[in-house]
GROMACS .gro file of C-alpha atoms in nm:
model
  321
    1MET     CA    1   0.527   6.399   3.872
    2CYS     CA    2   0.567   6.774   3.909
    3TYR     CA    3   0.808   6.960   3.681
    4ILE     CA    4   0.925   7.320   3.714
    5CYS     CA    5   0.952   7.477   3.371
    6ASN     CA    6   1.236   7.728   3.398
    7ASN     CA    7   1.574   7.792   3.241
    8LYS     CA    8   1.754   7.586   3.505
    9THR     CA    9   1.536   7.282   3.432
   10ILE     CA   10   1.582   7.318   3.058
   11GLY     CA   11   1.957   7.352   3.100
   12THR     CA   12   1.967   7.035   3.310
   13LEU     CA   13   1.771   6.842   3.050
   14MET     CA   14   1.997   6.967   2.773
   15ARG     CA   15   2.308   6.856   2.964
   16GLN     CA   16   2.153   6.515   3.027
   17THR     CA   17   2.094   6.451   2.656
   18GLU     CA   18   2.452   6.554   2.559
   19GLU     CA   19   2.337   6.544   2.197
   20ARG     CA   20   2.253   6.803   1.935
   21TYR     CA   21   1.986   6.601   1.755
   22ILE     CA   22   1.711   6.371   1.880
   23SER     CA   23   1.737   5.996   1.831
   24LEU     CA   24   1.497   5.854   1.574
   25LEU     CA   25   1.520   5.522   1.757
   26THR     CA   26   1.316   5.664   2.046
   27ASP     CA   27   0.938   5.673   2.041
   28PHE     CA   28   0.935   6.053   2.069
   29GLY     CA   29   1.194   6.108   1.797
   30PHE     CA   30   1.038   5.864   1.552
   31LYS     CA   31   0.688   6.009   1.589
   32ARG     CA   32   0.810   6.371   1.575
   33ILE     CA   33   0.981   6.315   1.241
   34PHE     CA   34   0.743   6.068   1.075
   35GLY     CA   35   0.414   6.097   1.263
   36THR     CA   36   0.321   6.465   1.244
   37VAL     CA   37   0.132   6.645   0.968
   38ILE     CA   38   0.389   6.924   0.946
   39ASN     CA   39   0.658   6.666   0.863
   40LYS     CA   40   0.459   6.436   0.637
   41ASP     CA   41   0.690   6.521   0.346
   42LEU     CA   42   0.967   6.342   0.541
   43LEU     CA   43   0.751   6.031   0.578
   44ILE     CA   44   0.662   6.039   0.207
   45CYS     CA   45   1.029   6.071   0.112
   46PHE     CA   46   1.128   5.781   0.336
   47LEU     CA   47   0.849   5.555   0.205
   48ASN     CA   48   0.941   5.627  -0.156
   49SER     CA   49   1.307   5.551  -0.083
   50LEU     CA   50   1.195   5.220   0.071
   51PHE     CA   51   0.973   5.121  -0.223
   52ALA     CA   52   1.231   5.232  -0.482
   53GLY     CA   53   0.972   5.283  -0.755
   54LYS     CA   54   0.759   4.977  -0.684
   55GLN     CA   55   0.504   5.198  -0.513
   56VAL     CA   56   0.496   5.577  -0.549
   57VAL     CA   57   0.353   5.768  -0.253
   58LYS     CA   58   0.244   6.117  -0.358
   59GLY     CA   59   0.056   6.216  -0.046
   60VAL     CA   60  -0.063   6.077   0.286
   61LYS     CA   61  -0.341   6.145   0.532
   62TYR     CA   62  -0.271   6.056   0.894
   63LEU     CA   63  -0.527   5.825   1.055
   64ASN     CA   64  -0.605   5.750   1.419
   65SER     CA   65  -0.304   5.556   1.549
   66GLU     CA   66  -0.504   5.398   1.834
   67ASN     CA   67  -0.734   5.124   1.713
   68VAL     CA   68  -0.973   4.885   1.885
   69GLY     CA   69  -1.166   4.589   1.754
   70ASP     CA   70  -1.532   4.570   1.665
   71VAL     CA   71  -1.634   4.629   2.025
   72PHE     CA   72  -1.469   4.844   2.290
   73THR     CA   73  -1.364   4.544   2.498
   74ASP     CA   74  -1.150   4.407   2.212
   75ARG     CA   75  -0.775   4.437   2.244
   76LYS     CA   76  -0.622   4.763   2.121
   77ALA     CA   77  -0.348   4.819   1.868
   78ILE     CA   78  -0.143   5.137   1.900
   79PHE     CA   79   0.064   5.219   1.593
   80ASP     CA   80   0.365   5.451   1.579
   81VAL     CA   81   0.249   5.589   1.244
   82TYR     CA   82  -0.072   5.505   1.060
   83CYS     CA   83  -0.169   5.680   0.738
   84GLU     CA   84  -0.357   5.648   0.411
   85GLY     CA   85  -0.220   5.713   0.063
   86GLU     CA   86  -0.395   5.892  -0.219
   87ASN     CA   87  -0.523   5.566  -0.368
   88GLY     CA   88  -0.662   5.435  -0.041
   89GLU     CA   89  -0.361   5.221   0.049
   90ARG     CA   90  -0.287   5.200   0.423
   91PHE     CA   91   0.059   5.222   0.581
   92ILE     CA   92   0.147   5.107   0.932
   93VAL     CA   93   0.502   5.213   1.017
   94GLU     CA   94   0.656   5.084   1.341
   95MET     CA   95   0.993   5.126   1.514
   96GLN     CA   96   1.079   4.817   1.718
   97ASN     CA   97   1.383   4.824   1.948
   98ALA     CA   98   1.355   4.488   2.122
   99TYR     CA   99   1.283   4.136   2.001
  100GLN     CA  100   0.952   3.981   2.105
  101ALA     CA  101   0.880   3.607   2.100
  102TYR     CA  102   0.564   3.652   1.890
  103PHE     CA  103   0.666   3.952   1.684
  104LYS     CA  104   0.547   3.799   1.356
  105ASP     CA  105   0.210   3.728   1.516
  106ARG     CA  106   0.192   4.090   1.633
  107SER     CA  107   0.263   4.214   1.279
  108LEU     CA  108  -0.018   4.001   1.142
  109PHE     CA  109  -0.254   4.109   1.420
  110TYR     CA  110  -0.183   4.475   1.349
  111SER     CA  111  -0.260   4.428   0.980
  112THR     CA  112  -0.613   4.311   1.060
  113PHE     CA  113  -0.720   4.655   1.183
  114PRO     CA  114  -0.682   4.845   0.853
  115ILE     CA  115  -0.839   4.545   0.677
  116ARG     CA  116  -1.153   4.549   0.892
  117GLU     CA  117  -1.174   4.927   0.881
  118GLN     CA  118  -1.247   4.910   0.511
  119ALA     CA  119  -1.575   4.724   0.558
  120PRO     CA  120  -1.862   4.975   0.521
  121LYS     CA  121  -2.116   4.982   0.802
  122GLY     CA  122  -2.465   4.869   0.710
  123LYS     CA  123  -2.405   4.861   0.333
  124ASP     CA  124  -2.369   4.599   0.065
  125TRP     CA  125  -2.002   4.535  -0.006
  126ASP     CA  126  -1.813   4.334  -0.266
  127PHE     CA  127  -1.512   4.282  -0.031
  128LYS     CA  128  -1.271   4.477  -0.247
  129LEU     CA  129  -0.978   4.590  -0.030
  130SER     CA  130  -0.709   4.851  -0.068
  131HIS     CA  131  -0.343   4.762  -0.029
  132ILE     CA  132  -0.210   4.722   0.326
  133TYR     CA  133   0.158   4.776   0.407
  134THR     CA  134   0.295   4.689   0.751
  135ILE     CA  135   0.646   4.831   0.776
  136ALA     CA  136   0.859   4.729   1.074
  137LEU     CA  137   1.193   4.902   1.134
  138LEU     CA  138   1.390   4.667   1.357
  139ASN     CA  139   1.679   4.779   1.574
  140PHE     CA  140   1.788   4.417   1.613
  141ASN     CA  141   1.867   4.112   1.402
  142MET     CA  142   1.546   3.915   1.356
  143HIS     CA  143   1.727   3.584   1.285
  144GLU     CA  144   1.437   3.470   1.066
  145ALA     CA  145   1.511   3.144   0.881
  146ALA     CA  146   1.293   3.249   0.586
  147PHE     CA  147   1.501   3.562   0.522
  148ASP     CA  148   1.817   3.607   0.321
  149GLN     CA  149   2.058   3.680   0.606
  150GLU     CA  150   2.281   3.887   0.377
  151LYS     CA  151   2.004   4.143   0.325
  152LEU     CA  152   1.854   4.387   0.571
  153SER     CA  153   1.521   4.459   0.392
  154HIS     CA  154   1.266   4.180   0.354
  155HIS     CA  155   0.933   4.193   0.167
  156VAL     CA  156   0.677   3.928   0.266
  157GLN     CA  157   0.353   3.843   0.082
  158LEU     CA  158   0.112   3.549   0.056
  159CYS     CA  159   0.257   3.303  -0.197
  160ASP     CA  160   0.181   2.961  -0.340
  161THR     CA  161   0.432   2.727  -0.173
  162ALA     CA  162   0.486   2.522  -0.487
  163THR     CA  163   0.527   2.793  -0.750
  164HIS     CA  164   0.648   3.068  -0.511
  165LYS     CA  165   0.428   3.309  -0.706
  166VAL     CA  166   0.241   3.581  -0.523
  167PHE     CA  167  -0.115   3.471  -0.446
  168TYR     CA  168  -0.237   3.799  -0.294
  169ASP     CA  169  -0.049   4.121  -0.358
  170LYS     CA  170  -0.252   4.362  -0.143
  171LEU     CA  171  -0.110   4.254   0.192
  172GLU     CA  172   0.261   4.318   0.234
  173PHE     CA  173   0.493   4.306   0.533
  174ILE     CA  174   0.825   4.485   0.508
  175TYR     CA  175   1.089   4.417   0.772
  176VAL     CA  176   1.398   4.639   0.777
  177GLU     CA  177   1.677   4.522   1.009
  178ILE     CA  178   1.841   4.861   1.057
  179ALA     CA  179   2.071   4.708   1.318
  180LYS     CA  180   2.253   4.539   1.027
  181PHE     CA  181   2.312   4.867   0.844
  182ASP     CA  182   2.681   4.949   0.876
  183LYS     CA  183   2.764   5.179   0.584
  184SER     CA  184   2.978   5.483   0.655
  185LEU     CA  185   2.898   5.832   0.526
  186ASP     CA  186   3.137   5.782   0.234
  187GLU     CA  187   2.954   5.463   0.132
  188LEU     CA  188   2.602   5.611   0.111
  189GLU     CA  189   2.480   5.574  -0.247
  190THR     CA  190   2.101   5.584  -0.254
  191LEU     CA  191   1.837   5.794  -0.080
  192TYR     CA  192   1.739   5.478   0.110
  193ASP     CA  193   2.098   5.443   0.235
  194LYS     CA  194   2.084   5.801   0.363
  195TRP     CA  195   1.758   5.745   0.548
  196LEU     CA  196   1.886   5.428   0.712
  197PHE     CA  197   2.201   5.609   0.818
  198ALA     CA  198   1.992   5.890   0.969
  199LEU     CA  199   1.762   5.647   1.147
  200LYS     CA  200   2.053   5.473   1.311
  201ASN     CA  201   2.302   5.757   1.364
  202LEU     CA  202   2.130   6.098   1.372
  203TYR     CA  203   2.171   6.145   1.749
  204LYS     CA  204   2.545   6.076   1.722
  205LEU     CA  205   2.612   6.367   1.485
  206ASP     CA  206   2.750   6.701   1.602
  207GLU     CA  207   2.703   6.870   1.265
  208ARG     CA  208   2.550   6.807   0.925
  209PRO     CA  209   2.762   6.575   0.711
  210LYS     CA  210   2.809   6.659   0.344
  211ALA     CA  211   2.632   6.338   0.237
  212LEU     CA  212   2.309   6.455   0.402
  213ARG     CA  213   2.295   6.808   0.262
  214ASP     CA  214   1.991   6.842   0.041
  215ARG     CA  215   1.641   6.985   0.080
  216VAL     CA  216   1.470   6.692   0.249
  217PHE     CA  217   1.751   6.647   0.500
  218ASP     CA  218   1.756   7.023   0.563
  219ARG     CA  219   1.408   6.970   0.705
  220LEU     CA  220   1.508   6.661   0.899
  221PHE     CA  221   1.796   6.831   1.079
  222GLU     CA  222   1.587   7.139   1.150
  223GLU     CA  223   1.308   6.937   1.311
  224ALA     CA  224   1.549   6.711   1.500
  225GLU     CA  225   1.750   6.984   1.675
  226ILE     CA  226   1.715   6.946   2.050
  227ALA     CA  227   1.772   7.317   2.115
  228LYS     CA  228   1.442   7.393   1.941
  229LEU     CA  229   1.230   7.167   2.161
  230THR     CA  230   0.987   7.325   2.405
  231PRO     CA  231   1.023   7.247   2.778
  232LEU     CA  232   0.736   6.997   2.752
  233GLU     CA  233   0.890   6.833   2.446
  234LEU     CA  234   1.224   6.808   2.626
  235ARG     CA  235   1.061   6.622   2.913
  236GLU     CA  236   0.880   6.390   2.676
  237TYR     CA  237   1.204   6.322   2.490
  238GLU     CA  238   1.387   6.250   2.817
  239ALA     CA  239   1.117   5.999   2.915
  240SER     CA  240   1.144   5.837   2.573
  241GLN     CA  241   1.524   5.821   2.600
  242PHE     CA  242   1.498   5.667   2.945
  243ALA     CA  243   1.267   5.394   2.818
  244TYR     CA  244   1.489   5.324   2.516
  245ARG     CA  245   1.812   5.307   2.717
  246ASP     CA  246   1.659   5.095   2.990
  247ILE     CA  247   1.531   4.841   2.740
  248LYS     CA  248   1.864   4.827   2.555
  249ASN     CA  249   2.054   4.787   2.883
  250SER     CA  250   1.821   4.505   2.982
  251ILE     CA  251   1.879   4.330   2.651
  252ASP     CA  252   2.258   4.368   2.674
  253THR     CA  253   2.257   4.235   3.031
  254ALA     CA  254   2.043   3.937   2.936
  255LYS     CA  255   2.272   3.855   2.644
  256ARG     CA  256   2.581   3.865   2.867
  257GLU     CA  257   2.416   3.644   3.128
  258GLY     CA  258   2.291   3.407   2.861
  259ARG     CA  259   2.639   3.373   2.712
  260ALA     CA  260   2.793   3.316   3.054
  261GLU     CA  261   2.540   3.049   3.141
  262GLY     CA  262   2.587   2.887   2.802
  263ARG     CA  263   2.965   2.868   2.847
  264ALA     CA  264   2.919   2.706   3.188
  265GLU     CA  265   2.717   2.426   3.031
  266GLY     CA  266   3.020   2.329   2.827
  267ARG     CA  267   2.820   2.184   2.538
  268ALA     CA  268   2.676   2.340   2.225
  269GLU     CA  269   2.322   2.246   2.325
  270GLY     CA  270   2.376   2.387   2.671
  271ARG     CA  271   2.510   2.711   2.528
  272ALA     CA  272   2.207   2.754   2.304
  273GLU     CA  273   1.964   2.685   2.588
  274GLY     CA  274   2.152   2.915   2.821
  275ARG     CA  275   2.141   3.202   2.578
  276ALA     CA  276   1.772   3.146   2.506
  277GLU     CA  277   1.680   3.131   2.874
  278GLY     CA  278   1.898   3.430   2.954
  279ARG     CA  279   1.733   3.636   2.684
  280ALA     CA  280   1.379   3.534   2.773
  281GLU     CA  281   1.402   3.553   3.153
  282GLY     CA  282   1.649   3.840   3.177
  283ILE     CA  283   1.475   4.063   2.926
  284ASN     CA  284   1.129   3.998   3.068
  285LEU     CA  285   1.219   4.063   3.430
  286GLU     CA  286   1.422   4.372   3.349
  287LYS     CA  287   1.151   4.506   3.122
  288ILE     CA  288   0.883   4.448   3.384
  289ALA     CA  289   1.095   4.630   3.641
  290THR     CA  290   1.143   4.914   3.393
  291ALA     CA  291   0.770   4.928   3.324
  292ARG     CA  292   0.686   4.954   3.692
  293ARG     CA  293   0.939   5.233   3.744
  294MET     CA  294   0.788   5.423   3.452
  295LEU     CA  295   0.439   5.382   3.600
  296SER     CA  296   0.559   5.503   3.939
  297ASP     CA  297   0.703   5.811   3.767
  298GLY     CA  298   0.357   5.898   3.637
  299MET     CA  299   0.370   5.769   3.280
  300ALA     CA  300   0.042   5.644   3.132
  301LEU     CA  301  -0.004   5.266   3.111
  302GLU     CA  302  -0.057   5.276   2.733
  303GLN     CA  303   0.274   5.458   2.686
  304VAL     CA  304   0.456   5.211   2.912
  305MET     CA  305   0.313   4.918   2.719
  306LYS     CA  306   0.422   5.082   2.393
  307TYR     CA  307   0.777   5.158   2.510
  308THR     CA  308   0.840   4.816   2.668
  309GLY     CA  309   0.637   4.584   2.446
  310LEU     CA  310   0.476   4.428   2.753
  311SER     CA  311   0.107   4.363   2.805
  312LYS     CA  312  -0.086   4.489   3.107
  313GLU     CA  313  -0.112   4.131   3.229
  314GLN     CA  314   0.267   4.085   3.217
  315ILE     CA  315   0.327   4.406   3.409
  316ASP     CA  316   0.065   4.319   3.673
  317SER     CA  317   0.106   3.945   3.718
  318THR     CA  318   0.478   3.878   3.764
  319PRO     CA  319   0.575   3.896   4.134
  320ASN     CA  320   0.893   4.059   4.265
  321ALA     CA  321   0.995   4.197   3.928
   0.00000   0.00000   0.00000
């Protein structure tokens, strides 16, 4: 696509956003705040609020967020944020806006890349590994039977099923269901509360609330102000917003259709099947249609796959999407 970078274009983009601050739920917003070297202090602060003393992150070094397997033909993994701590620990941090049928499998698959990266090439090795953290921020309710449904943060490790004691403590998955977070500004108590509020609500704010007025959030609001984006950044943010809104609209539509179909069945089993089929078929078809529109607008295939959660095969193979 061809864009004309002038004041009129910028003004149009600004009117379209109708917001003062970028959304951290979008791919652009999340990576701008947490995935850039200039803002790594924000990532460190967020990670430390998440670990609450269990793990102290003093510094990070950003690593290549695009990973392939042992040979080039292996499937890729593209992380939102991938970094290494001072003690060699690796952090994968992902924002996920839509449920995927095999999301747990994807989390495990992603964790294999930083594990294999630690094997030295052509040298003797005793197989000692550094700690791997896979952190998934979920803008939906995961409905995982193994989780305490009253909580929104879940820490998963390899355990003995009889004793429930941790068998291996260097591989940890942290799932944060930010969609469940519903505290108001007056209810924010911890630094973690404040970060979750910002993740979910930053784009809704017209001005800085008193609860988020300290040094680290000074930096957050400064970096998140839409008026300070360059013309190119504005276009990238608009594309990211489009992808986010299209996916959320598809999910909402599928849920409504699933509920309607379930009610028509008239039985509890029918309702459950209707909702499941509505979610699976509706979301997939809408997401494929979204993906193809994004490709026709000139977006790279890797970006489209990232935004929609679809594989190349899904985008290519489904007819009449």
